[in-house]
Amino acid sequence: MSIIYFHLMKKMIVLIFLVSLILGCGPSPSESPEQAATEVPPTFSKPVQRQWKGVWALQDSTTFFTNEFEGGRLNGVAPDGDNHFTVLITAENTPINSSPWYAFKVWTRNPREVKIQLTYQNSRNRYYPKISRDGKNFQPLDSAAYLPINPGEEGVLGISGAPESIEITIAIDEKPTWVTAQELYTSTPVREWVESLSTRDHVVTKTLGRSKENRPIHLMQVGNPEAKKALIIITRQHPPEVTGFLAMKSFMETIIGDSEQAISFRDQFVTFAIPLLNPDGVDNGHWRHSMGGIDLNRDWHSFNQPETQLVRSFLTKKIGEGLDFVFGVDFHSTWEDVYYPIDSALTKNTSDLIVYDWINRIEGRLLQSTEVSPSQLLEPTIYSRNHFYIAHDMPAMIFELGDNTPRDFLKEKGKVAAEELMDLLIAEHSNH
């Protein structure tokens, strides 16, 4: 494990800021999948700046910061005196949207309370800090220990309403404390979750293929392998979007469960789930992109990246074998819960309106009023949802969960979403 000592800190921080200024950040691509542009964005691989991995040893080697773990993101640390530190978070490449992911560990030989200011390369703060003592169990930072610096316009949702930086106050000691943008669901815990479910008779796990950096992309097959009707579920195209993963996790656990409804559903349908489509981006602590330097959810027309190619090939193969995919869901995260279906005026069949029936049922069960933002565009098929619908004639939706949606509610929403979709699909296809 390499260590950079204090006398190198200022040189490194200056260098990082100079590189940031040289690279700059062009206009940020829209975070919403409903951007107005109809042109196909270029998705050929672009260079990615790998972050330096190691340990920063500060204050005469008594206080330490590190990014040496899956999902780590820390690009510079400088002590400011009076137990105050400034950390720098930069993106994997530019242009990129403003969703700066950070994740680091900090510890000291002199237990005390410290203040840490998080600053970003041409961005504002998006994620509320999570704290852990074991790297597995995370809790939001106490609000009394959180200070927004230069906050955006009051009441404005999104990056324009976010602070330029944040200062947190935490107690540190000899045992590392994790500070992360969201909970860590990197390749290892996702693989462990997949393996824990593979003991069920009706669950088969496979490796769909490999990412650009040769990480396995897992595929879960749930239900009757002889069924003729299928679903495709994907998530984590964008690395920081952990709440989408958590809702998908609950969704799949409900379908895998022991209820009479789930048993009946699995007898008639087979569900395929890809719980981590962008393992390179997740494990490298990226803000948005794959290791190809590309937003994968803009590559469902050109298919220049290996991750999207794998899904396209899988669907084509299964349909060639006689499977009929009847529904597709892509779980994401944004500032608040949002549904992104295809506009009902553009759908080809009345059966496609099952997406809206599904939304209404979820809302009715949860007594929640959630924004519904229908897509006005079908082609080009930049997004997963559009590819699923245009290429394979399956009703599909992008299912967005809020960054700060309470985790218990995320779990309940995933469960309710699965139960209502199973009920709708059983009713629609029972006589087919």
Coordinates of C-alpha atoms in Angstrom, one line a residue, residues 2-431:
S2 CA 1.6 3.3 -1.1
I3 CA 1.6 6.4 1.2
I4 CA 1.9 10.0 0.2
Y5 CA 3.1 12.2 3.0
F6 CA 2.2 15.7 3.9
H7 CA 5.2 17.4 2.0
L8 CA 3.7 16.0 -1.3
M9 CA 0.1 17.1 -0.5
K10 CA 0.2 20.7 -1.8
K11 CA 2.0 19.7 -5.0
M12 CA -0.6 17.0 -5.7
I13 CA -3.6 19.2 -4.9
V14 CA -2.3 22.0 -7.2
L15 CA -1.7 19.5 -10.0
I16 CA -5.2 18.1 -9.7
F17 CA -6.8 21.6 -9.8
L18 CA -4.7 22.5 -12.8
V19 CA -5.7 19.3 -14.7
S20 CA -9.3 20.1 -13.8
L21 CA -9.0 23.6 -15.2
I22 CA -7.4 22.3 -18.4
L23 CA -10.0 19.6 -18.9
G24 CA -12.9 21.6 -17.9
C25 CA -16.5 20.4 -17.9
G26 CA -18.5 21.0 -21.0
P27 CA -22.3 21.2 -20.9
S28 CA -23.6 18.5 -18.6
P29 CA -25.7 15.9 -20.4
S30 CA -29.3 15.9 -19.1
E31 CA -29.8 13.6 -16.2
S32 CA -33.4 13.0 -17.3
P33 CA -33.9 10.3 -19.9
E34 CA -36.3 12.8 -21.6
Q35 CA -33.7 15.2 -23.0
A36 CA -35.1 17.2 -25.9
A37 CA -32.3 16.3 -28.4
T38 CA -33.2 13.6 -30.9
E39 CA -29.7 13.1 -32.3
V40 CA -27.8 9.9 -31.4
P41 CA -25.0 10.9 -29.0
P42 CA -21.6 9.5 -29.8
T43 CA -20.9 6.4 -27.6
F44 CA -17.5 5.3 -28.9
S45 CA -15.1 4.8 -25.9
K46 CA -13.4 7.9 -24.5
P47 CA -10.4 8.1 -22.2
V48 CA -11.0 7.7 -18.5
Q49 CA -8.8 9.3 -15.9
R50 CA -8.0 6.7 -13.3
Q51 CA -7.8 8.0 -9.8
W52 CA -4.7 7.5 -7.8
K53 CA -5.3 4.8 -5.2
G54 CA -3.5 4.9 -1.9
V55 CA -3.3 6.3 1.6
W56 CA -2.8 10.0 2.5
A57 CA -0.8 10.3 5.7
L58 CA -1.2 13.7 7.3
Q59 CA -0.2 15.6 10.4
D60 CA 3.1 13.8 10.9
S61 CA 1.5 10.5 9.9
T62 CA -1.1 10.5 12.6
T63 CA -4.2 11.0 10.5
F64 CA -5.0 9.0 7.4
F65 CA -7.4 9.0 4.4
T66 CA -7.8 6.3 1.8
N67 CA -9.7 5.3 -1.3
E68 CA -8.3 1.8 -1.5
F69 CA -11.5 -0.2 -1.6
E70 CA -14.2 -1.1 -4.2
G71 CA -16.2 2.0 -5.0
G72 CA -13.6 4.4 -3.4
R73 CA -13.5 7.9 -4.8
L74 CA -11.1 10.5 -3.4
N75 CA -8.7 12.7 -5.5
G76 CA -6.9 14.9 -3.0
V77 CA -6.7 15.8 0.7
A78 CA -5.2 18.9 2.3
P79 CA -5.1 19.8 6.0
D80 CA -6.2 23.3 6.8
G81 CA -5.3 23.5 10.5
D82 CA -7.5 23.3 13.5
N83 CA -8.6 19.8 12.7
H84 CA -10.0 20.8 9.4
F85 CA -9.4 19.0 6.1
T86 CA -10.4 19.8 2.5
V87 CA -10.9 16.9 0.1
L88 CA -11.2 17.1 -3.7
I89 CA -13.6 14.9 -5.7
T90 CA -13.1 14.8 -9.5
A91 CA -14.9 13.0 -12.3
E92 CA -13.7 10.1 -14.4
N93 CA -13.9 12.2 -17.6
T94 CA -15.9 15.2 -19.0
P95 CA -18.4 16.3 -20.0
I96 CA -20.4 14.6 -17.3
N97 CA -23.6 15.3 -15.4
S98 CA -23.4 16.7 -11.8
S99 CA -23.7 13.6 -9.7
P100 CA -20.3 13.6 -7.9
W101 CA -19.7 10.3 -6.1
Y102 CA -17.4 10.2 -3.2
A103 CA -16.3 7.4 -0.9
F104 CA -13.3 7.3 1.5
K105 CA -12.1 6.0 4.8
V106 CA -10.5 8.2 7.5
W107 CA -8.8 7.3 10.8
T108 CA -6.3 8.7 13.3
R109 CA -3.9 7.8 16.1
N110 CA -5.2 10.8 18.1
P111 CA -9.0 10.3 18.6
R112 CA -10.8 13.6 18.1
E113 CA -13.5 15.4 16.2
V114 CA -12.6 16.8 12.8
K115 CA -14.3 18.8 10.1
I116 CA -14.0 17.7 6.5
Q117 CA -15.0 19.9 3.5
L118 CA -15.9 18.1 0.3
T119 CA -15.2 20.1 -2.9
Y120 CA -16.0 19.0 -6.4
Q121 CA -14.6 19.5 -9.9
N122 CA -17.1 21.9 -11.6
S123 CA -20.0 20.5 -9.8
R124 CA -22.2 20.9 -6.7
N125 CA -23.0 18.4 -4.0
R126 CA -25.7 15.9 -4.8
Y127 CA -25.6 13.1 -2.2
Y128 CA -26.2 13.4 1.5
P129 CA -23.3 11.7 3.4
K130 CA -23.6 8.2 4.7
I131 CA -21.4 7.0 7.6
S132 CA -20.2 3.5 8.4
R133 CA -17.8 1.8 10.8
D134 CA -17.7 -1.5 9.0
G135 CA -18.2 -0.7 5.3
K136 CA -21.4 -2.7 5.3
N137 CA -23.9 -0.9 7.5
F138 CA -24.5 2.8 6.7
Q139 CA -26.5 5.5 8.3
P140 CA -27.1 9.1 7.1
L141 CA -24.9 11.7 8.8
D142 CA -26.6 13.5 11.7
S143 CA -28.0 16.7 10.3
A144 CA -26.4 18.6 13.2
A145 CA -23.0 17.6 11.7
Y146 CA -23.8 18.7 8.2
L147 CA -23.1 22.2 6.9
P148 CA -24.0 23.2 3.3
I149 CA -21.7 25.8 1.8
N150 CA -23.1 28.3 -0.7
P151 CA -26.4 26.6 -1.1
G152 CA -28.4 27.0 -4.3
E153 CA -31.7 28.7 -4.7
E154 CA -34.1 27.7 -1.9
G155 CA -36.8 25.3 -2.9
V156 CA -35.2 24.4 -6.2
L157 CA -34.9 20.7 -6.8
G158 CA -31.8 19.3 -8.5
I159 CA -28.2 20.4 -8.9
S160 CA -29.1 24.1 -9.1
G161 CA -30.6 24.0 -5.7
A162 CA -27.7 22.1 -4.2
P163 CA -24.7 23.5 -2.2
E164 CA -21.4 24.1 -3.9
S165 CA -19.7 22.0 -1.2
I166 CA -20.4 20.6 2.2
E167 CA -18.6 20.5 5.5
I168 CA -19.2 17.5 7.8
T169 CA -18.1 17.0 11.4
I170 CA -17.3 13.5 12.5
A171 CA -15.5 11.8 15.4
I172 CA -12.5 9.7 14.3
D173 CA -10.3 7.2 16.1
E174 CA -8.0 4.3 15.3
K175 CA -10.8 2.4 13.6
P176 CA -11.6 3.5 10.1
T177 CA -14.8 5.5 9.4
W178 CA -16.3 5.2 5.9
V179 CA -17.8 8.4 4.4
T180 CA -19.7 7.8 1.3
A181 CA -22.3 9.4 -1.0
Q182 CA -24.6 6.4 -0.8
E183 CA -24.4 2.9 0.6
L184 CA -21.7 0.7 -0.9
Y185 CA -23.2 -1.9 -3.2
T186 CA -20.2 -2.8 -5.3
S187 CA -19.4 -6.0 -7.1
T188 CA -18.6 -8.0 -4.0
P189 CA -21.9 -7.4 -2.0
V190 CA -24.0 -7.6 -5.1
R191 CA -22.3 -11.0 -6.0
E192 CA -22.9 -12.1 -2.4
W193 CA -26.6 -11.2 -2.7
V194 CA -27.0 -13.0 -6.0
E195 CA -25.3 -16.1 -4.6
S196 CA -27.5 -16.1 -1.5
L197 CA -30.6 -16.4 -3.7
S198 CA -29.1 -19.0 -6.0
T199 CA -29.7 -21.7 -3.4
R200 CA -33.4 -21.5 -4.3
D201 CA -34.6 -24.3 -6.7
H202 CA -36.3 -21.7 -9.0
V203 CA -33.3 -19.4 -9.2
V204 CA -30.4 -19.9 -11.6
T205 CA -27.5 -17.5 -11.7
K206 CA -25.1 -17.2 -14.7
T207 CA -22.5 -14.9 -16.0
L208 CA -24.0 -13.0 -18.9
G209 CA -20.6 -11.9 -20.0
R210 CA -17.7 -9.5 -19.1
S211 CA -17.4 -5.8 -18.7
K212 CA -14.7 -3.7 -20.4
E213 CA -12.4 -4.4 -17.5
N214 CA -13.3 -8.1 -17.5
R215 CA -15.6 -8.1 -14.5
P216 CA -18.4 -10.6 -14.5
I217 CA -21.9 -9.3 -15.3
H218 CA -24.3 -11.5 -13.4
L219 CA -27.7 -12.7 -14.7
M220 CA -30.4 -14.1 -12.5
Q221 CA -33.0 -16.4 -14.0
V222 CA -36.1 -16.8 -11.8
G223 CA -39.0 -19.1 -12.6
N224 CA -40.0 -21.8 -15.0
P225 CA -37.3 -22.3 -17.6
E226 CA -40.0 -23.8 -19.9
A227 CA -42.2 -20.7 -19.7
K228 CA -42.9 -18.8 -22.9
K229 CA -43.4 -15.4 -21.3
A230 CA -40.4 -13.4 -19.9
L231 CA -39.4 -10.2 -18.2
I232 CA -36.1 -8.3 -18.3
I233 CA -35.0 -6.3 -15.3
I234 CA -31.8 -4.2 -15.2
T235 CA -30.2 -1.7 -12.9
R236 CA -27.0 0.3 -12.1
Q237 CA -26.2 1.6 -15.5
H238 CA -25.1 4.7 -13.6
P239 CA -22.8 3.8 -10.7
P240 CA -24.1 6.1 -7.9
E241 CA -27.7 5.2 -8.4
V242 CA -28.0 2.9 -5.3
T243 CA -31.6 3.6 -4.5
G244 CA -32.6 2.1 -7.8
F245 CA -30.7 -1.0 -6.9
L246 CA -32.3 -1.2 -3.5
A247 CA -35.8 -1.0 -5.0
M248 CA -34.9 -3.7 -7.6
K249 CA -33.5 -5.9 -4.9
S250 CA -36.8 -5.8 -3.0
F251 CA -38.7 -6.3 -6.3
M252 CA -36.7 -9.5 -7.2
E253 CA -36.8 -10.9 -3.6
T254 CA -40.7 -10.6 -3.8
I255 CA -40.8 -12.5 -7.1
I256 CA -38.4 -15.1 -5.6
G257 CA -40.5 -15.3 -2.4
D258 CA -42.8 -18.0 -1.1
S259 CA -46.2 -16.3 -1.6
E260 CA -48.9 -18.1 -3.5
Q261 CA -48.9 -15.2 -6.0
A262 CA -45.1 -15.5 -6.6
I263 CA -45.3 -19.3 -7.0
S264 CA -48.1 -19.0 -9.5
F265 CA -46.2 -16.2 -11.4
R266 CA -43.0 -18.2 -11.6
D267 CA -44.9 -21.1 -13.1
Q268 CA -46.1 -19.0 -16.0
F269 CA -43.3 -16.5 -16.4
V270 CA -39.5 -16.4 -16.3
T271 CA -37.8 -13.3 -15.0
F272 CA -34.2 -12.3 -16.0
A273 CA -32.5 -9.7 -13.9
I274 CA -29.1 -8.0 -14.3
P275 CA -28.5 -6.3 -10.9
L276 CA -25.2 -4.6 -11.9
L277 CA -24.8 -3.7 -15.5
N278 CA -21.9 -1.3 -15.0
P279 CA -19.5 -3.1 -12.5
D280 CA -16.5 -1.2 -13.8
G281 CA -18.0 2.2 -13.1
V282 CA -19.3 1.1 -9.7
D283 CA -16.0 -0.4 -8.5
N284 CA -13.9 2.5 -9.8
G285 CA -16.1 5.0 -8.0
H286 CA -17.3 6.7 -11.2
W287 CA -19.8 9.6 -11.2
R288 CA -21.7 8.4 -14.2
H289 CA -19.9 6.5 -16.9
S290 CA -18.6 3.0 -17.7
M291 CA -14.9 2.3 -18.1
G292 CA -15.4 3.1 -21.7
G293 CA -16.1 6.7 -20.5
I294 CA -19.7 6.5 -21.8
D295 CA -23.1 6.9 -20.2
L296 CA -24.5 3.4 -20.9
N297 CA -28.1 4.6 -21.0
R298 CA -27.3 6.6 -24.1
D299 CA -25.9 3.5 -26.0
W300 CA -29.1 1.6 -26.8
H301 CA -29.0 2.7 -30.4
S302 CA -25.4 2.4 -31.4
F303 CA -24.3 -0.4 -29.0
N304 CA -20.7 0.6 -28.9
Q305 CA -20.1 -0.6 -25.4
P306 CA -19.7 -4.3 -24.3
E307 CA -22.2 -4.0 -21.5
T308 CA -25.1 -2.9 -23.7
Q309 CA -24.0 -5.4 -26.4
L310 CA -24.4 -8.2 -23.9
V311 CA -28.0 -7.3 -23.2
R312 CA -28.9 -6.9 -26.9
S313 CA -27.4 -10.3 -27.8
F314 CA -29.1 -12.0 -24.8
L315 CA -32.5 -10.7 -25.8
T316 CA -32.1 -11.5 -29.4
K317 CA -31.0 -15.1 -28.6
K318 CA -33.8 -15.7 -26.2
I319 CA -36.4 -14.3 -28.6
G320 CA -34.9 -16.5 -31.3
E321 CA -35.5 -19.5 -29.0
G322 CA -39.2 -18.7 -28.8
L323 CA -39.4 -16.5 -25.6
D324 CA -41.9 -13.6 -25.6
F325 CA -40.7 -10.7 -23.5
V326 CA -43.8 -9.1 -22.0
F327 CA -42.3 -6.4 -19.8
G328 CA -39.0 -4.6 -19.2
V329 CA -38.0 -2.4 -16.2
D330 CA -34.8 -0.3 -15.8
F331 CA -34.3 0.9 -12.2
H332 CA -32.5 4.2 -11.7
S333 CA -32.1 7.0 -9.2
T334 CA -32.6 10.8 -9.4
W335 CA -33.5 13.6 -7.1
E336 CA -37.0 12.3 -6.3
D337 CA -39.2 9.3 -7.3
V338 CA -40.3 9.5 -10.9
Y339 CA -41.8 7.2 -13.5
Y340 CA -40.7 7.4 -17.1
P341 CA -43.1 5.4 -19.3
I342 CA -43.6 5.9 -23.0
D343 CA -46.4 8.4 -23.9
S344 CA -49.7 6.5 -24.3
A345 CA -50.3 8.4 -27.5
L346 CA -47.3 6.7 -29.1
T347 CA -48.0 3.1 -28.1
K348 CA -49.0 0.6 -30.7
N349 CA -51.4 -1.6 -28.8
T350 CA -53.9 -1.2 -26.0
S351 CA -52.0 -3.9 -24.1
D352 CA -49.1 -1.5 -23.8
L353 CA -51.1 0.6 -21.4
I354 CA -50.4 -2.0 -18.8
V355 CA -47.5 0.3 -17.7
Y356 CA -50.0 3.0 -16.7
D357 CA -52.2 0.4 -14.9
W358 CA -49.1 -0.6 -13.0
I359 CA -48.2 2.9 -12.0
N360 CA -51.8 3.6 -10.8
R361 CA -51.8 0.4 -8.7
I362 CA -48.5 1.2 -7.1
E363 CA -49.7 4.7 -6.3
G364 CA -53.0 3.4 -4.9
R365 CA -51.3 0.9 -2.6
L366 CA -48.7 3.3 -1.3
L367 CA -51.0 6.4 -1.2
Q368 CA -48.1 8.2 -2.9
S369 CA -48.4 10.9 -5.5
T370 CA -45.3 10.5 -7.8
E371 CA -44.4 12.4 -10.9
V372 CA -45.2 10.6 -14.2
S373 CA -43.1 11.9 -17.1
P374 CA -44.0 10.1 -20.3
S375 CA -41.4 10.0 -23.1
Q376 CA -42.4 12.0 -26.2
L377 CA -39.8 10.2 -28.3
L378 CA -39.5 6.6 -29.4
E379 CA -36.6 6.9 -31.8
P380 CA -33.7 6.9 -31.9
T381 CA -33.6 4.2 -29.2
I382 CA -30.9 5.9 -27.0
Y383 CA -32.4 4.5 -23.8
S384 CA -32.9 1.0 -22.6
R385 CA -36.7 1.5 -22.3
N386 CA -37.0 2.6 -26.0
H387 CA -34.9 -0.3 -27.2
F388 CA -37.0 -2.8 -25.3
Y389 CA -40.2 -1.4 -26.8
I390 CA -39.1 -0.7 -30.3
A391 CA -36.8 -3.7 -30.9
H392 CA -38.8 -6.3 -28.9
D393 CA -42.3 -4.9 -28.7
M394 CA -42.4 -5.1 -24.9
P395 CA -44.0 -2.6 -22.6
A396 CA -41.2 -1.0 -20.7
M397 CA -40.4 1.8 -18.2
I398 CA -37.6 3.6 -16.5
F399 CA -38.3 3.4 -12.8
E400 CA -36.6 6.2 -10.9
L401 CA -36.1 6.3 -7.1
G402 CA -35.2 9.4 -5.1
D403 CA -31.6 9.7 -3.8
N404 CA -33.0 10.4 -0.3
T405 CA -36.1 8.2 -0.4
P406 CA -36.3 6.5 3.0
R407 CA -34.8 3.0 2.7
D408 CA -37.7 1.3 4.4
F409 CA -40.0 2.9 1.9
L410 CA -37.8 1.8 -1.0
K411 CA -38.1 -1.7 0.2
E412 CA -41.9 -1.5 0.4
K413 CA -42.1 0.2 -3.0
G414 CA -40.1 -2.6 -4.6
K415 CA -42.3 -5.2 -3.0
V416 CA -45.6 -3.5 -4.0
A417 CA -44.3 -2.9 -7.5
A418 CA -43.5 -6.6 -7.9
E419 CA -46.9 -7.8 -6.4
E420 CA -48.9 -5.4 -8.6
L421 CA -47.0 -6.3 -11.8
M422 CA -47.3 -10.0 -11.1
D423 CA -51.0 -9.6 -10.7
L424 CA -51.5 -7.6 -13.9
L425 CA -49.4 -10.0 -16.0
I426 CA -51.1 -13.1 -14.7
A427 CA -54.5 -11.5 -15.5
E428 CA -53.4 -10.3 -18.9
H429 CA -51.7 -13.5 -20.1
S430 CA -53.8 -16.2 -18.3
N431 CA -56.0 -16.7 -21.4

